[in-house]
XYZ file of C-alpha atoms in Angstrom:
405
model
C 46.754 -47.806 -22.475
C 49.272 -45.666 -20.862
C 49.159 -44.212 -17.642
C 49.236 -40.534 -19.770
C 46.581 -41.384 -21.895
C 44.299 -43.002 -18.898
C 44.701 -39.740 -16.939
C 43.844 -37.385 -20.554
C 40.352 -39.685 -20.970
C 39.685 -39.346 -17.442
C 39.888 -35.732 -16.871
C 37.841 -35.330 -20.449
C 35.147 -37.617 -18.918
C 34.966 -35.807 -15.544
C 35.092 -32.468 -17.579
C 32.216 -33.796 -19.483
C 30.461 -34.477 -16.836
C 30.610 -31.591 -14.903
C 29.505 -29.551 -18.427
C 26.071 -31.520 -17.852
C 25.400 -30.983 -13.979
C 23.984 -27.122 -14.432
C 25.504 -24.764 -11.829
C 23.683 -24.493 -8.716
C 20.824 -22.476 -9.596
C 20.148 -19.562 -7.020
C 17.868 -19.873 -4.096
C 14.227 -17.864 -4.003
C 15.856 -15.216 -1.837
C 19.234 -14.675 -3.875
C 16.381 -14.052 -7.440
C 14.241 -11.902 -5.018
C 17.197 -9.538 -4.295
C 18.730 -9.955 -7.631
C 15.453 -8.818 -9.112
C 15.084 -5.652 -6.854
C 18.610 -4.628 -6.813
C 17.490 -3.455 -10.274
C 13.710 -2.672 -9.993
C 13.136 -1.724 -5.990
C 10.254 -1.413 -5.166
C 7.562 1.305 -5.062
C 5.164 1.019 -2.313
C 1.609 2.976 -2.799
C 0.695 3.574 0.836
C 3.112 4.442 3.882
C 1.738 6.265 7.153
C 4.995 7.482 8.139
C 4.406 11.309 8.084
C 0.795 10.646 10.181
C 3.283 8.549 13.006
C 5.613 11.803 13.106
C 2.629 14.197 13.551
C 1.103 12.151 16.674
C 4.178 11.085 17.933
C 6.383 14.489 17.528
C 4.372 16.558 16.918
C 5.681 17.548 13.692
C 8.962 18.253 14.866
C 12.058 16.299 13.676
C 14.607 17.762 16.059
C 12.725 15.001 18.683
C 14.013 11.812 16.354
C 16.171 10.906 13.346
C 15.006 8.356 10.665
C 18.802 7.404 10.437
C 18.307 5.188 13.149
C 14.702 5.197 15.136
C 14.597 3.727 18.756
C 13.128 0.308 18.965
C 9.807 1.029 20.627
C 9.285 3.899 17.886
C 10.135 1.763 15.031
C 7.277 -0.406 15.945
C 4.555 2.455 15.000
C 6.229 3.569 12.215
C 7.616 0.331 10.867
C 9.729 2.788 8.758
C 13.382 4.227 9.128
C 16.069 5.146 6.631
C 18.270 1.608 7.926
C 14.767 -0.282 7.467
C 13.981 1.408 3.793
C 17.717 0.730 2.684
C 17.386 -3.023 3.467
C 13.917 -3.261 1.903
C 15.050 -2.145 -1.398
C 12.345 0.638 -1.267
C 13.044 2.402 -4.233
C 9.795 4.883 -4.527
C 6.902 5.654 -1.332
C 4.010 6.926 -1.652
C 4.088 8.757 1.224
C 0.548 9.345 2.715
C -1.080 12.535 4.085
C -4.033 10.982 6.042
C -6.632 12.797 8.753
C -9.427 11.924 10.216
C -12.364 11.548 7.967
C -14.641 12.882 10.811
C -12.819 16.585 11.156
C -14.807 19.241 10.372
C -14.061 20.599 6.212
C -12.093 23.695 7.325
C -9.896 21.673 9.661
C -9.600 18.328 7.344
C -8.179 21.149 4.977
C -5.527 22.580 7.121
C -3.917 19.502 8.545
C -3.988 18.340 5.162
C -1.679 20.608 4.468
C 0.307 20.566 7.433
C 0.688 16.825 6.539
C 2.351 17.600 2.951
C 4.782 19.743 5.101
C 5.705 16.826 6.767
C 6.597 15.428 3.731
C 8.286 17.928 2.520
C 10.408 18.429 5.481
C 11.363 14.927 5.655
C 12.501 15.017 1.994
C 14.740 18.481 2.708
C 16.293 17.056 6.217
C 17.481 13.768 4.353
C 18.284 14.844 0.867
C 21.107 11.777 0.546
C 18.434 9.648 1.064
C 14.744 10.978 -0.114
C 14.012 12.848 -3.490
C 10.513 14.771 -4.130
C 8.841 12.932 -7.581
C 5.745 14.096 -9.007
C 5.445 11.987 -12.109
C 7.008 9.365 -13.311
C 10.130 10.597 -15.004
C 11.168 12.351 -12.237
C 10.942 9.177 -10.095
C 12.784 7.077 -12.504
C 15.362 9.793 -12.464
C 15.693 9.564 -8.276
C 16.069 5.738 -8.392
C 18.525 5.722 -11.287
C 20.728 7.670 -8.407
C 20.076 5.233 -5.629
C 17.680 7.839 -3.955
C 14.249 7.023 -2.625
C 11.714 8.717 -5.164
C 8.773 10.305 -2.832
C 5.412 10.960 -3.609
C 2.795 12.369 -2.205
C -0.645 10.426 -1.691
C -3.461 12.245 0.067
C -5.809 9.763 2.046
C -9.467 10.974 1.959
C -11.706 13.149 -0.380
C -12.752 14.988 2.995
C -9.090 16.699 2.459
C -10.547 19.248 -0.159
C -13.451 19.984 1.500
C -15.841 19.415 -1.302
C -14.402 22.122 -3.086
C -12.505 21.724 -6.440
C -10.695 24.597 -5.924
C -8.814 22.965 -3.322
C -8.113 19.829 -5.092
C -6.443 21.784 -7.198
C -4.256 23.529 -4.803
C -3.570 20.131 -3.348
C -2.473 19.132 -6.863
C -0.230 22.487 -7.194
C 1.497 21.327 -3.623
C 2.343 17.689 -4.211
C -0.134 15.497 -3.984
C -0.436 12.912 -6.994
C -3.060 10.735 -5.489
C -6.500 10.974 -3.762
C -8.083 8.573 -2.026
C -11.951 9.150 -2.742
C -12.986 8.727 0.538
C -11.223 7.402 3.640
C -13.611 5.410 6.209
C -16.996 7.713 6.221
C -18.618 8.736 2.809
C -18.563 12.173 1.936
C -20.416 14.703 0.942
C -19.901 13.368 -2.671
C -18.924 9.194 -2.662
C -19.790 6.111 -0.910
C -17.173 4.767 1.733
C -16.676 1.030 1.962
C -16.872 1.081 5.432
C -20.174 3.457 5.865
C -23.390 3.987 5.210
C -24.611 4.900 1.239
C -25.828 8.092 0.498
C -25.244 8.162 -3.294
C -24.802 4.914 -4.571
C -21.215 5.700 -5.328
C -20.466 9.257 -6.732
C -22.799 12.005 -6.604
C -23.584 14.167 -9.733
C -20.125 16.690 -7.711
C -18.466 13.210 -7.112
C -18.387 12.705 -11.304
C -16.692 16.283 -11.273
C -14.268 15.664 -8.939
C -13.271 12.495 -10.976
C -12.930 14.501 -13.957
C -11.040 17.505 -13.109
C -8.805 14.894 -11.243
C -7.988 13.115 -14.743
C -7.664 16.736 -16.180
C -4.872 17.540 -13.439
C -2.858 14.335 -13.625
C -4.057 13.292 -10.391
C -4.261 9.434 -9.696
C -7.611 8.204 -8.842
C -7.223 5.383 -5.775
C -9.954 3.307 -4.869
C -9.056 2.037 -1.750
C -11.719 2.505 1.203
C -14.438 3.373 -1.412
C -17.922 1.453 -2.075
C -18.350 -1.351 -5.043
C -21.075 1.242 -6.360
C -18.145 3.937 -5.871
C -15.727 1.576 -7.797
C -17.421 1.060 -10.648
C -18.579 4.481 -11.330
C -15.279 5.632 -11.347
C -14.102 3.182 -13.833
C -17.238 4.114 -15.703
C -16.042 7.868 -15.939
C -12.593 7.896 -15.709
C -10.244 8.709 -18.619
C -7.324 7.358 -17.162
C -5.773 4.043 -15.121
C -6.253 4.082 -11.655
C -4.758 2.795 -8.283
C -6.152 1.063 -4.911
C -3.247 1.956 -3.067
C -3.832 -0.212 -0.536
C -6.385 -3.148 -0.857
C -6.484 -6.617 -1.007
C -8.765 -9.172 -2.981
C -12.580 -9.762 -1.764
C -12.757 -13.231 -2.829
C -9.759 -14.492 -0.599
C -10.728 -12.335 2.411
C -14.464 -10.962 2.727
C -13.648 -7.369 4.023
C -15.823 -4.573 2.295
C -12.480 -2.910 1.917
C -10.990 -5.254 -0.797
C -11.452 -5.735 -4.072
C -14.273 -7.719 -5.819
C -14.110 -9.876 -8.573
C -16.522 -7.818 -10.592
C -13.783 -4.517 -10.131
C -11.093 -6.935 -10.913
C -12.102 -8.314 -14.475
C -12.581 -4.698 -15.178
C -8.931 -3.513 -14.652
C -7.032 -5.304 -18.213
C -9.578 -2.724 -19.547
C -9.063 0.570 -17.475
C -4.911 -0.029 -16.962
C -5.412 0.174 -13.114
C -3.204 -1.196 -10.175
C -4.278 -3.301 -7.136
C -1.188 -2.205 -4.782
C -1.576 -5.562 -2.110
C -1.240 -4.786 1.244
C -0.594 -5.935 4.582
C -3.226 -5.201 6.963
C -3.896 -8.233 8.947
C -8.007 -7.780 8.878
C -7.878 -7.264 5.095
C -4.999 -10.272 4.630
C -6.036 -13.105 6.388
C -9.711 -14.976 6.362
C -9.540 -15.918 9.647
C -8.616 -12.734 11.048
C -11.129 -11.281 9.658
C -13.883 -13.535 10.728
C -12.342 -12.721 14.294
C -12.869 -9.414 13.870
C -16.381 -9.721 13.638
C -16.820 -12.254 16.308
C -15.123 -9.981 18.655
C -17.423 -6.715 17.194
C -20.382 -8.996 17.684
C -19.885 -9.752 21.141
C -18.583 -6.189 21.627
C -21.859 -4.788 20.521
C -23.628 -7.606 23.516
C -21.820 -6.846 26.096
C -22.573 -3.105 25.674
C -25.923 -4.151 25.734
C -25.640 -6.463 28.552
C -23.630 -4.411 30.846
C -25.519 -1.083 30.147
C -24.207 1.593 32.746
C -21.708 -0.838 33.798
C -18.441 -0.321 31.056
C -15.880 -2.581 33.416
C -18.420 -5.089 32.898
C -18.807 -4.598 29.393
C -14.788 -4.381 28.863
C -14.339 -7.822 31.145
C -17.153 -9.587 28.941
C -15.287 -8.784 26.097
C -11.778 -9.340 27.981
C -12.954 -12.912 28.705
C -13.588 -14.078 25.352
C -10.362 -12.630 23.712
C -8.895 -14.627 26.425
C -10.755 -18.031 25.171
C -10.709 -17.155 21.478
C -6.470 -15.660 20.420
C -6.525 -13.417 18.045
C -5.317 -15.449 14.518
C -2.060 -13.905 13.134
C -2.036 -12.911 9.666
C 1.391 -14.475 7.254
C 3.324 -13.653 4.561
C 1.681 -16.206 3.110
C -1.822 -15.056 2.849
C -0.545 -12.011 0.953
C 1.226 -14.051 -1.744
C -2.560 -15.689 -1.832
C -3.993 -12.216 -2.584
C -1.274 -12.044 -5.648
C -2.394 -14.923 -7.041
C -5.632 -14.445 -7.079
C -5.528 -11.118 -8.584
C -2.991 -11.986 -11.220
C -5.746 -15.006 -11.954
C -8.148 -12.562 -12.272
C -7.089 -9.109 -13.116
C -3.317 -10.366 -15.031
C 0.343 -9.631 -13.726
C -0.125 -6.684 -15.247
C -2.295 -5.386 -12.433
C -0.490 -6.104 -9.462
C 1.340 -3.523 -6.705
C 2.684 -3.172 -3.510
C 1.039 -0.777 -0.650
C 1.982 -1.873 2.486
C 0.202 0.640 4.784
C 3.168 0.512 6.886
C 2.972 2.989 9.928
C -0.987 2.644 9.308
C -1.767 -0.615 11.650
C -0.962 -2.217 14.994
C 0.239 -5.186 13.703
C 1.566 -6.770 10.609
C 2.044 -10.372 9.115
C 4.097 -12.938 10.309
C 7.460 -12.309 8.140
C 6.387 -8.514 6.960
C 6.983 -7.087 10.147
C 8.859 -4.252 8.383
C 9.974 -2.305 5.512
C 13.013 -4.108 5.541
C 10.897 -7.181 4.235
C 10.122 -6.750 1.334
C 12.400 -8.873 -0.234
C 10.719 -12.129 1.801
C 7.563 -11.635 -0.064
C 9.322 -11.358 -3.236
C 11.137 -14.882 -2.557
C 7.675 -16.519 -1.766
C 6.780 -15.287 -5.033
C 9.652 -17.167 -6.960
C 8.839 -20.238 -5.082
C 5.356 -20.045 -6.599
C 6.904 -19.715 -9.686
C 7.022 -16.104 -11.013
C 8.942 -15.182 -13.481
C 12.149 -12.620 -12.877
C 9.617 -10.544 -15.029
C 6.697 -10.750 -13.519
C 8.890 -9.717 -9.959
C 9.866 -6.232 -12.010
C 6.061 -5.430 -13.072
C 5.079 -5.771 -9.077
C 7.787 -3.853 -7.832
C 7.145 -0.962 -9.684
C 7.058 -1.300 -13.266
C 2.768 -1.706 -12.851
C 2.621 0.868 -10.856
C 4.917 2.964 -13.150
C 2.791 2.541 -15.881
C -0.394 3.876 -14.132
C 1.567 7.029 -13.046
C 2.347 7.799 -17.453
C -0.903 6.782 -18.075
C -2.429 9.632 -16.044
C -0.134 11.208 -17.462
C -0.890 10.595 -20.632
C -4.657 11.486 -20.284
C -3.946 14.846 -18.329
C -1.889 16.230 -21.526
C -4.803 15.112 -23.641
């Protein structure tokens, strides 16, 4: 053989070889970015407006969400730099106030709080566009804007009065939480005593002139009897904007099995989120510990609160508080999707809502890292798309849908 000839079978066997080594296939993080460079996501539950009414008072000439200060960015875990990085391509953004304000009160701030919104979309208009149904969010995100929605937190914001839920409606909000942490005049809290075990005969009203409006019904903070007499009544899918699932993490707040199996049926959303107490098992078990000896100590130390707020001091000291992961919220996804199906699977964050966050979701800007832990436990690029947004998409045309009906 020639030299020629040796040199023309070697460099066909090295090209043949090289055909049958695949390229380098791309890493968890590169698919996670890949996948929401094209479907961002669209978070059900952000606090931010609630953070700039205690901390400014409402007033945005005191900070700029170009670029928040360090110590300011850890309340609100939100800024424009922060939302950019996350690939945050729709919020939610939540009008919350306390549960325990009087109606008339609950009713103005309520309203004060969709100005916030409002004002925030008008100061940064290169960055934030007002949505109020699906379409019109599609539309923002096909222009590299952030679509924003308006979510109001608490059925104590319409002050039993259906009037007012439908002047909420007519000002922007596309979501109501039934109840927020005490039960109303009308449905069962989670996190309170029963009065009506779940709606009252008003509460079934409410849900209905809510379907006839196009408003989202979200189940997050509300009893199991309130869960499943909404899903009993309703005409259209619904959303927990916020919640987790009861069977990884025993918090009354979550979502139980029995809700679950009932969504493939209904069409609605469980929107995952990252509060450590509802995330993590052990956290939550801490919780309680620390309540329980809380609840001891007051009666220990009875006229005596330094007392009662060393007893309490001391144990923290001897038991740390477990930290919550990224982790344990990909274990909340799984279950659910074993339960409930991909198809029933969101993101709500409750950013600017908590203390403290997970290990690796410190941020908005994270987003992405829960994504990649998702590809390493072997979701498809598709599945990635339907928990970004394309579930929660879906629920938005399906009340929709039911409203024009």
């Amino acid at each position: 053989m020639t030299l020629n000839l040796r040199r023309i079978v070697t460099v066909s066997a090295l090209a043949l070889i090289a055909a049958a080594v695949p390229a380098s296939a791309a890493t968890p993080e590169e698919t996670a970015r890949e996948v929401l460079s094209k479907t961002p996501v669209i978070d059900g539950h952000n606090d931010t407006p609630h953070q700039i009414a205690e901390l400014f008072d409402r007033d945005f000439s005191k900070f700029d969400l170009k670029g928040l200060s360090p110590d300011i960015l850890a309340k609100t875990h939100t800024d424009i730099p922060t939302l950019r990085a996350g690939f945050l391509g729709g919020q939610f953004w939540s009008v919350y106030v306390d549960a325990a304000l009087p109606k008339h009160e609950a009713v103005t701030r309520t309203v004060e709080q969709i100005d916030v919104v409002r004002q925030m979309i008008a100061r940064y208009p290169d960055v934030f566009v007002y949505a109020d149904t699906a379409a019109t969010a599609e539309a923002a995100m096909k222009k590299g804007k952030i679509a924003s929605l308006i979510g109001m937190e608490g059925g104590h914001s319409i002050g039993s009065s259906l009037e007012i839920l439908r002047q909420m409606h007519a000002l922007g909000a596309r979501y109501m939480t039934i109840t927020h942490s005490l039960t109303t005049d009308w449905a069962d809290s989670a996190t309170d005593a029963p009065k009506h075990d779940g709606l009252s005969p008003f509460g079934f009203e409410v849900i209905a002139e809510m379907n006839r409006l196009g408003m989202i019904v979200d189940l997050s903070h509300v009893s199991e009897a309130t869960m499943h007499d909404v899903l009993d009544k309703t005409r259209a899918p619904v959303l927990f904007t916020h919640s987790n699932a009861r069977a990884v993490t025993p918090h009354p707040r979550n979502v139980p099995d029995s809700v679950l199996k009932r969504l493939p049926q209904n069409g609605g959303v469980v929107m995952v989120t990252f509060v450590p107490g509802f995330t993590s098992p052990e956290r939550r078990q801490w919780e309680y510990d620390r309540s329980a000896v809380a609840g001891r100590a007051k009666l220990e130390f009875t006229g005596n609160p330094e007392g009662e707020k060393a007893a309490v001091a001391t144990w923290i000291a001897a038991h740390p508080q477990p930290k919550a992961t990224l982790a344990q919220v990909a274990d909340h996804i799984d279950h659910i999707r074993k339960v409930a199906g991909i198809d029933h699977i969101g993101i709500g964050g409750d950013f600017g809502g908590v203390d403290e966050l997970p290990v690796g979701l410190e941020n908005v800007s994270t987003y992405p890292a829960l994504f990649a832990e998702l590809v390493r436990r072997g979701y498809s690029k598709t599945d990635l798309a339907k928990i970004a947004q394309g579930n929660a998409l879906r629920v938005m045309r399906g009340v929709e849908a039911a409203a024009e009906k």
